Amino acid sequence: DGDYTYTPTTAIPHNTVVSVVVEDRVANTSVVETVTVDNVAPIVTAEFEDANGGAIASATEISGETEPLTVIYFYDGSGNQLMEPNGDPRTVTSGSNGDFSVNTSSWNLSNGDVVSVRANDATGNIGTLDYTIDSNPPASPNVTNVSGFVGNTVSGTTEAGATVTFSFNGNTVTQEADNNGDFSYTFNQTGPTYVFVAHNTTINVKSTDVFGNESSATTVTMDTEAPSITPDHVDGNGDAICNASSVTGSTDANTGVELIIENIITGTSTTLTTTSNNDGDFSFDISSYNSYPFSLKVVAEDGFGNSTEELYSIDDTDPVASIHASDGSVFKGELDGPGYSVSISYGSPATT
């Protein structure tokens, strides 16, 4: 019937072009035919991968890419071939660009099941890739930062490539986590995607993976209010003042507070830091900074990045007091400003 087979003594390398010529009994020769040796198995790549680069698929569809026009078979984790509902082996053929997909609904796959995809090319080379079924929802997003005031950003981590949904007051915005699972969405921006989030707004953050599995929500509250600073002492105009030894005041409880001491002559500055106590009180010792003229600025910043500042000035001038004539029963006088403590001493021994 004219069939022939030739087995070389040494394997011919991949992609080698082999020429075939036929000569009959009377030395007539055929046209030269060529064939390219293919002894490399096709590579199968998954459309979706987990954080470790492993192939994953949903419980209803497996998709990926391999050599064009390659026949693909499917096996379970025990090596049993997966079949059509009618009992025939389930196969698909990759398209002209190598893409393939198969509906797996009839196999009743569960989370964690393994399906082995085997691509068989025209020369019998077989490439294999094991897929793990992912039908579990991702964990709730881990929100690592909520910053307010300027930026209003909610950021954190979730499953790589997941769609993160932010829901609040009937509004919904989404963002895709990057390949490391990181996400960060900034509200209150200008532009066509402007979304305003008011102070104390509750935001529910959910993740949906590439297969539509949805996590439970992580709830955060947007804080856009800066902490207030209340000086312990103010002058007649209500401006913050302090003595030459300490700067004191109060702000929100357990809030980071900075004191920026700037040398007015050189322009250099020193920053002291502290944290307000449970009552919000703070104090800085400045007794070692009185050898040069300086300005004082207190900055309070909460855990959301909201901050406010207050300028202090040193009042090291003694108050001026005068006293009117007294009949010994009532003492009256005048000072050069409000808020002073007045001590009156009289008699011997002195009564104060």
Short mmCIF file of C-alpha atoms in Angstrom, two decimals:
data_model
loop_
_atom_site.label_atom_id
_atom_site.label_comp_id
_atom_site.label_asym_id
_atom_site.label_seq_id
_atom_site.Cartn_x
_atom_site.Cartn_y
_atom_site.Cartn_z
CA ASP A 1 0.00 0.00 0.00
CA GLY A 2 3.06 2.26 -0.23
CA ASP A 3 3.46 2.99 3.50
CA TYR A 4 6.95 3.43 4.85
CA THR A 5 8.59 4.09 8.23
CA TYR A 6 12.11 5.19 9.02
CA THR A 7 13.57 5.22 12.51
CA PRO A 8 16.88 7.14 12.77
CA THR A 9 19.56 5.61 14.97
CA THR A 10 20.03 8.99 16.67
CA ALA A 11 17.11 11.26 17.52
CA ILE A 12 16.82 14.20 15.16
CA PRO A 13 16.79 17.57 16.99
CA HIS A 14 13.61 19.59 17.32
CA ASN A 15 12.86 21.96 14.42
CA THR A 16 15.23 20.13 12.06
CA VAL A 17 13.96 20.22 8.45
CA VAL A 18 14.00 16.71 6.89
CA SER A 19 13.82 16.28 3.09
CA VAL A 20 12.16 13.18 1.62
CA VAL A 21 12.73 12.01 -2.00
CA VAL A 22 11.28 8.85 -3.58
CA GLU A 23 13.12 6.97 -6.36
CA ASP A 24 11.41 4.14 -8.29
CA ARG A 25 12.94 1.01 -9.80
CA VAL A 26 14.05 2.81 -12.97
CA ALA A 27 15.63 5.76 -11.13
CA ASN A 28 12.78 8.23 -11.56
CA THR A 29 12.70 10.62 -8.56
CA SER A 30 9.84 12.44 -6.94
CA VAL A 31 9.51 16.09 -6.00
CA VAL A 32 11.34 16.80 -2.75
CA GLU A 33 8.99 16.95 0.23
CA THR A 34 10.09 18.48 3.55
CA VAL A 35 8.89 17.99 7.08
CA THR A 36 9.98 19.81 10.26
CA VAL A 37 10.72 17.63 13.27
CA ASP A 38 8.54 18.46 16.30
CA ASN A 39 9.53 16.57 19.43
CA VAL A 40 8.71 19.22 22.04
CA ALA A 41 5.53 18.95 24.05
CA PRO A 42 3.09 21.87 23.79
CA ILE A 43 3.08 24.29 26.72
CA VAL A 44 -0.22 24.83 28.50
CA THR A 45 -0.73 28.14 30.35
CA ALA A 46 -3.72 28.99 32.51
CA GLU A 47 -5.82 32.10 32.03
CA PHE A 48 -5.85 32.59 35.81
CA GLU A 49 -3.18 31.91 38.42
CA ASP A 50 -3.07 32.10 42.19
CA ALA A 51 -0.58 34.18 44.18
CA ASN A 52 2.03 31.41 43.84
CA GLY A 53 1.67 31.11 40.07
CA GLY A 54 -0.42 27.93 40.20
CA ALA A 55 -3.14 27.34 37.61
CA ILE A 56 -6.66 27.89 38.94
CA ALA A 57 -10.14 27.66 37.48
CA SER A 58 -13.74 28.01 38.57
CA ALA A 59 -15.97 25.01 39.21
CA THR A 60 -17.77 25.62 35.91
CA GLU A 61 -15.05 26.55 33.39
CA ILE A 62 -11.39 25.80 32.70
CA SER A 63 -9.58 28.07 30.27
CA GLY A 64 -6.07 28.69 29.03
CA GLU A 65 -3.77 28.69 26.04
CA THR A 66 -1.55 26.17 24.22
CA GLU A 67 -0.38 25.44 20.66
CA PRO A 68 -2.97 26.29 18.00
CA LEU A 69 -5.29 23.52 16.81
CA THR A 70 -4.22 21.08 19.52
CA VAL A 71 -6.57 18.42 20.90
CA ILE A 72 -6.99 18.66 24.68
CA TYR A 73 -8.09 15.92 27.09
CA PHE A 74 -9.04 16.23 30.76
CA TYR A 75 -8.30 13.98 33.74
CA ASP A 76 -9.18 14.13 37.43
CA GLY A 77 -6.65 14.17 40.25
CA SER A 78 -6.55 10.34 40.30
CA GLY A 79 -5.74 10.09 36.60
CA ASN A 80 -9.23 9.12 35.44
CA GLN A 81 -10.32 10.64 32.14
CA LEU A 82 -13.24 13.04 32.48
CA MET A 83 -16.13 12.29 30.20
CA GLU A 84 -19.09 13.83 28.43
CA PRO A 85 -22.56 13.17 29.96
CA ASN A 86 -23.04 10.54 27.22
CA GLY A 87 -19.90 8.68 28.29
CA ASP A 88 -17.57 9.85 25.52
CA PRO A 89 -14.16 11.35 26.45
CA ARG A 90 -14.42 15.11 26.80
CA THR A 91 -12.10 16.92 24.37
CA VAL A 92 -11.74 20.41 22.96
CA THR A 93 -9.46 21.74 20.24
CA SER A 94 -7.56 24.96 20.80
CA GLY A 95 -8.32 27.79 18.42
CA SER A 96 -6.08 29.28 15.76
CA ASN A 97 -4.56 31.53 18.44
CA GLY A 98 -4.16 28.64 20.93
CA ASP A 99 -6.97 29.68 23.28
CA PHE A 100 -9.24 27.02 24.75
CA SER A 101 -12.02 26.73 27.31
CA VAL A 102 -14.29 23.95 28.48
CA ASN A 103 -17.54 24.01 30.44
CA THR A 104 -17.07 21.74 33.45
CA SER A 105 -20.50 22.05 35.08
CA SER A 106 -21.36 18.36 34.53
CA TRP A 107 -18.25 17.24 36.48
CA ASN A 108 -19.57 18.61 39.80
CA LEU A 109 -16.18 19.98 40.82
CA SER A 110 -15.55 21.31 44.33
CA ASN A 111 -13.05 23.73 45.82
CA GLY A 112 -9.58 22.17 45.88
CA ASP A 113 -10.28 19.53 43.21
CA VAL A 114 -7.50 19.03 40.66
CA VAL A 115 -8.11 18.73 36.90
CA SER A 116 -5.19 17.74 34.67
CA VAL A 117 -5.25 19.33 31.20
CA ARG A 118 -3.33 17.36 28.57
CA ALA A 119 -2.63 18.96 25.19
CA ASN A 120 -1.80 16.49 22.37
CA ASP A 121 -0.20 17.99 19.28
CA ALA A 122 -0.21 16.50 15.76
CA THR A 123 3.04 14.58 16.32
CA GLY A 124 1.94 12.99 19.59
CA ASN A 125 3.77 15.26 22.02
CA ILE A 126 1.76 15.79 25.21
CA GLY A 127 1.90 18.88 27.43
CA THR A 128 0.24 18.78 30.85
CA LEU A 129 -0.89 21.38 33.36
CA ASP A 130 -2.77 20.72 36.61
CA TYR A 131 -5.53 23.18 37.54
CA THR A 132 -6.88 23.61 41.07
CA ILE A 133 -10.54 24.49 41.39
CA ASP A 134 -11.19 27.72 43.31
CA SER A 135 -14.80 28.09 44.43
CA ASN A 136 -14.18 29.57 47.88
CA PRO A 137 -14.73 33.29 48.47
CA PRO A 138 -11.62 35.31 49.28
CA ALA A 139 -10.99 36.40 52.84
CA SER A 140 -12.40 39.76 53.85
CA PRO A 141 -10.12 42.61 52.75
CA ASN A 142 -7.46 43.54 55.27
CA VAL A 143 -7.77 47.32 55.48
CA THR A 144 -4.38 48.59 56.62
CA ASN A 145 -4.99 52.32 56.35
CA VAL A 146 -7.85 54.79 56.35
CA SER A 147 -6.63 58.35 55.86
CA GLY A 148 -8.90 61.35 55.92
CA PHE A 149 -8.87 65.15 55.69
CA VAL A 150 -6.64 65.44 52.61
CA GLY A 151 -6.85 62.36 50.37
CA ASN A 152 -9.56 60.29 52.06
CA THR A 153 -7.85 57.05 51.08
CA VAL A 154 -8.82 53.48 52.00
CA SER A 155 -6.04 50.97 51.33
CA GLY A 156 -5.17 47.40 52.23
CA THR A 157 -4.60 43.89 50.89
CA THR A 158 -6.76 41.12 49.50
CA GLU A 159 -6.52 38.25 46.99
CA ALA A 160 -4.32 39.15 44.01
CA GLY A 161 -6.35 40.41 41.05
CA ALA A 162 -9.60 40.57 43.04
CA THR A 163 -12.10 43.35 42.47
CA VAL A 164 -12.49 45.45 45.62
CA THR A 165 -15.91 47.05 46.13
CA PHE A 166 -16.45 50.07 48.40
CA SER A 167 -20.11 50.58 49.37
CA PHE A 168 -21.47 53.55 51.33
CA ASN A 169 -24.72 55.50 51.51
CA GLY A 170 -26.15 53.64 48.51
CA ASN A 171 -23.03 54.32 46.40
CA THR A 172 -20.57 51.75 45.05
CA VAL A 173 -17.11 52.19 43.57
CA THR A 174 -14.64 49.47 42.63
CA GLN A 175 -10.93 48.98 42.12
CA GLU A 176 -8.84 45.98 41.10
CA ALA A 177 -6.13 44.75 43.46
CA ASP A 178 -2.69 44.41 41.88
CA ASN A 179 -0.67 41.21 41.46
CA ASN A 180 0.41 41.45 45.09
CA GLY A 181 -3.14 41.92 46.32
CA ASP A 182 -2.59 45.58 47.25
CA PHE A 183 -5.36 48.13 46.73
CA SER A 184 -5.82 51.81 47.48
CA TYR A 185 -8.80 54.00 46.59
CA THR A 186 -8.88 57.76 47.10
CA PHE A 187 -12.24 59.49 47.58
CA ASN A 188 -13.06 63.21 47.43
CA GLN A 189 -10.99 63.83 44.32
CA THR A 190 -11.90 66.20 41.54
CA GLY A 191 -12.67 64.95 38.07
CA PRO A 192 -15.27 62.71 36.39
CA THR A 193 -14.96 59.98 39.06
CA TYR A 194 -15.48 62.39 41.97
CA VAL A 195 -16.99 60.58 44.93
CA PHE A 196 -17.61 62.53 48.13
CA VAL A 197 -17.39 60.76 51.49
CA ALA A 198 -18.39 62.83 54.50
CA HIS A 199 -16.92 62.58 57.98
CA ASN A 200 -18.07 59.51 59.95
CA THR A 201 -19.30 57.73 56.81
CA THR A 202 -19.32 53.93 57.16
CA ILE A 203 -17.73 52.10 54.21
CA ASN A 204 -18.16 48.36 53.58
CA VAL A 205 -15.20 46.87 51.71
CA LYS A 206 -15.62 43.52 49.90
CA SER A 207 -13.48 41.45 47.52
CA THR A 208 -14.69 39.45 44.54
CA ASP A 209 -12.19 37.09 42.89
CA VAL A 210 -11.86 36.45 39.16
CA PHE A 211 -14.44 33.65 39.38
CA GLY A 212 -17.10 35.76 41.09
CA ASN A 213 -16.60 34.40 44.60
CA GLU A 214 -17.39 37.24 47.03
CA SER A 215 -15.94 37.82 50.48
CA SER A 216 -17.70 39.09 53.56
CA ALA A 217 -17.36 42.81 54.23
CA THR A 218 -14.77 44.70 56.23
CA THR A 219 -16.32 47.83 57.73
CA VAL A 220 -14.36 51.06 58.18
CA THR A 221 -15.33 54.60 59.14
CA MET A 222 -14.01 57.63 57.30
CA ASP A 223 -12.57 60.28 59.63
CA THR A 224 -12.05 63.61 57.90
CA GLU A 225 -12.00 65.90 60.93
CA ALA A 226 -8.72 67.32 62.14
CA PRO A 227 -8.07 67.24 65.89
CA SER A 228 -8.41 70.55 67.70
CA ILE A 229 -5.66 72.13 69.80
CA THR A 230 -6.62 73.99 72.95
CA PRO A 231 -3.75 75.93 74.56
CA ASP A 232 -3.63 75.94 78.33
CA HIS A 233 -3.11 79.73 78.23
CA VAL A 234 -4.16 82.47 75.83
CA ASP A 235 -3.57 86.20 75.75
CA GLY A 236 -6.18 88.93 75.56
CA ASN A 237 -6.67 88.25 71.86
CA GLY A 238 -7.19 84.52 72.38
CA ASP A 239 -3.78 83.61 70.93
CA ALA A 240 -1.83 80.72 72.43
CA ILE A 241 0.90 81.65 74.89
CA CYS A 242 3.31 79.78 77.14
CA ASN A 243 6.18 80.52 79.50
CA ALA A 244 9.86 80.06 78.69
CA SER A 245 9.95 76.57 80.18
CA SER A 246 7.09 74.58 78.71
CA VAL A 247 4.46 74.45 75.98
CA THR A 248 1.22 72.87 77.15
CA GLY A 249 -2.27 72.27 75.85
CA SER A 250 -4.78 69.59 74.95
CA THR A 251 -6.04 67.84 71.81
CA ASP A 252 -7.75 64.54 70.97
CA ALA A 253 -6.82 61.67 73.27
CA ASN A 254 -3.81 59.56 72.26
CA THR A 255 -2.93 61.78 69.31
CA GLY A 256 0.55 62.38 67.95
CA VAL A 257 1.75 65.91 68.70
CA GLU A 258 4.81 67.72 67.33
CA LEU A 259 6.42 70.91 68.52
CA ILE A 260 8.46 72.65 65.81
CA ILE A 261 10.99 75.09 67.28
CA GLU A 262 12.44 77.35 64.57
CA ASN A 263 15.49 79.54 65.13
CA ILE A 264 14.37 82.90 63.81
CA ILE A 265 17.96 83.98 63.05
CA THR A 266 19.25 80.90 61.20
CA GLY A 267 15.98 79.43 59.95
CA THR A 268 16.93 75.98 61.26
CA SER A 269 14.37 74.04 63.24
CA THR A 270 14.09 71.28 65.81
CA THR A 271 11.07 69.00 66.13
CA LEU A 272 9.99 67.45 69.42
CA THR A 273 7.34 64.73 69.48
CA THR A 274 4.97 63.31 72.04
CA THR A 275 1.55 61.66 72.29
CA SER A 276 -1.33 63.20 74.15
CA ASN A 277 -2.56 61.19 77.14
CA ASN A 278 -5.98 59.63 77.61
CA ASP A 279 -7.38 63.05 78.51
CA GLY A 280 -5.74 64.67 75.48
CA ASP A 281 -3.17 66.67 77.49
CA PHE A 282 0.34 67.26 76.13
CA SER A 283 3.45 69.10 77.34
CA PHE A 284 6.89 69.97 75.92
CA ASP A 285 9.95 71.09 77.88
CA ILE A 286 11.59 74.03 76.06
CA SER A 287 13.83 75.26 78.86
CA SER A 288 16.98 74.35 76.91
CA TYR A 289 15.95 76.34 73.81
CA ASN A 290 15.90 79.86 75.27
CA SER A 291 19.40 80.89 74.19
CA TYR A 292 18.14 82.28 70.88
CA PRO A 293 14.94 83.82 69.54
CA PHE A 294 12.60 81.20 68.15
CA SER A 295 9.05 80.57 67.02
CA LEU A 296 6.85 77.74 68.29
CA LYS A 297 4.34 75.70 66.28
CA VAL A 298 2.36 72.77 67.65
CA VAL A 299 0.99 70.22 65.14
CA ALA A 300 -1.49 67.51 66.15
CA GLU A 301 -2.13 64.63 63.72
CA ASP A 302 -4.54 61.77 64.32
CA GLY A 303 -4.24 58.21 63.04
CA PHE A 304 -6.11 59.10 59.83
CA GLY A 305 -3.68 61.78 58.72
CA ASN A 306 -5.91 64.67 59.76
CA SER A 307 -3.80 67.43 61.26
CA THR A 308 -4.07 70.94 62.65
CA GLU A 309 -1.55 73.45 63.97
CA GLU A 310 -1.37 76.21 66.53
CA LEU A 311 1.25 78.96 66.88
CA TYR A 312 2.43 79.71 70.40
CA SER A 313 4.31 82.76 71.64
CA ILE A 314 6.31 83.04 74.84
CA ASP A 315 5.04 85.45 77.44
CA ASP A 316 7.96 86.15 79.79
CA THR A 317 6.91 89.69 80.79
CA ASP A 318 5.84 90.17 84.39
CA PRO A 319 2.27 91.39 84.74
CA VAL A 320 1.65 94.96 85.89
CA ALA A 321 -0.70 95.29 88.86
CA SER A 322 -2.16 98.25 90.69
CA ILE A 323 -4.33 98.30 93.79
CA HIS A 324 -6.88 100.85 94.83
CA ALA A 325 -7.24 102.26 98.29
CA SER A 326 -9.00 99.79 100.54
CA ASP A 327 -11.06 99.99 103.67
CA GLY A 328 -9.67 96.62 104.72
CA SER A 329 -12.77 94.64 103.80
CA VAL A 330 -12.60 94.70 99.98
CA PHE A 331 -9.51 94.82 97.80
CA LYS A 332 -9.81 96.09 94.22
CA GLY A 333 -7.22 96.73 91.56
CA GLU A 334 -6.31 96.50 87.91
CA LEU A 335 -4.02 94.24 85.85
CA ASP A 336 -2.69 94.56 82.31
CA GLY A 337 -4.61 91.53 81.08
CA PRO A 338 -7.25 88.91 81.91
CA GLY A 339 -6.84 85.45 83.36
CA TYR A 340 -4.18 86.17 85.99
CA SER A 341 -4.03 84.64 89.45
CA VAL A 342 -3.91 87.39 92.09
CA SER A 343 -2.37 86.85 95.53
CA ILE A 344 -2.98 89.43 98.28
CA SER A 345 -0.92 89.31 101.48
CA TYR A 346 -1.45 91.44 104.58
CA GLY A 347 -0.77 91.50 108.30
CA SER A 348 1.98 90.10 110.45
CA PRO A 349 2.29 87.25 110.38
CA ALA A 350 1.17 87.52 106.76
CA THR A 351 -2.19 86.22 105.62
CA THR A 352 -2.45 85.41 101.91
#
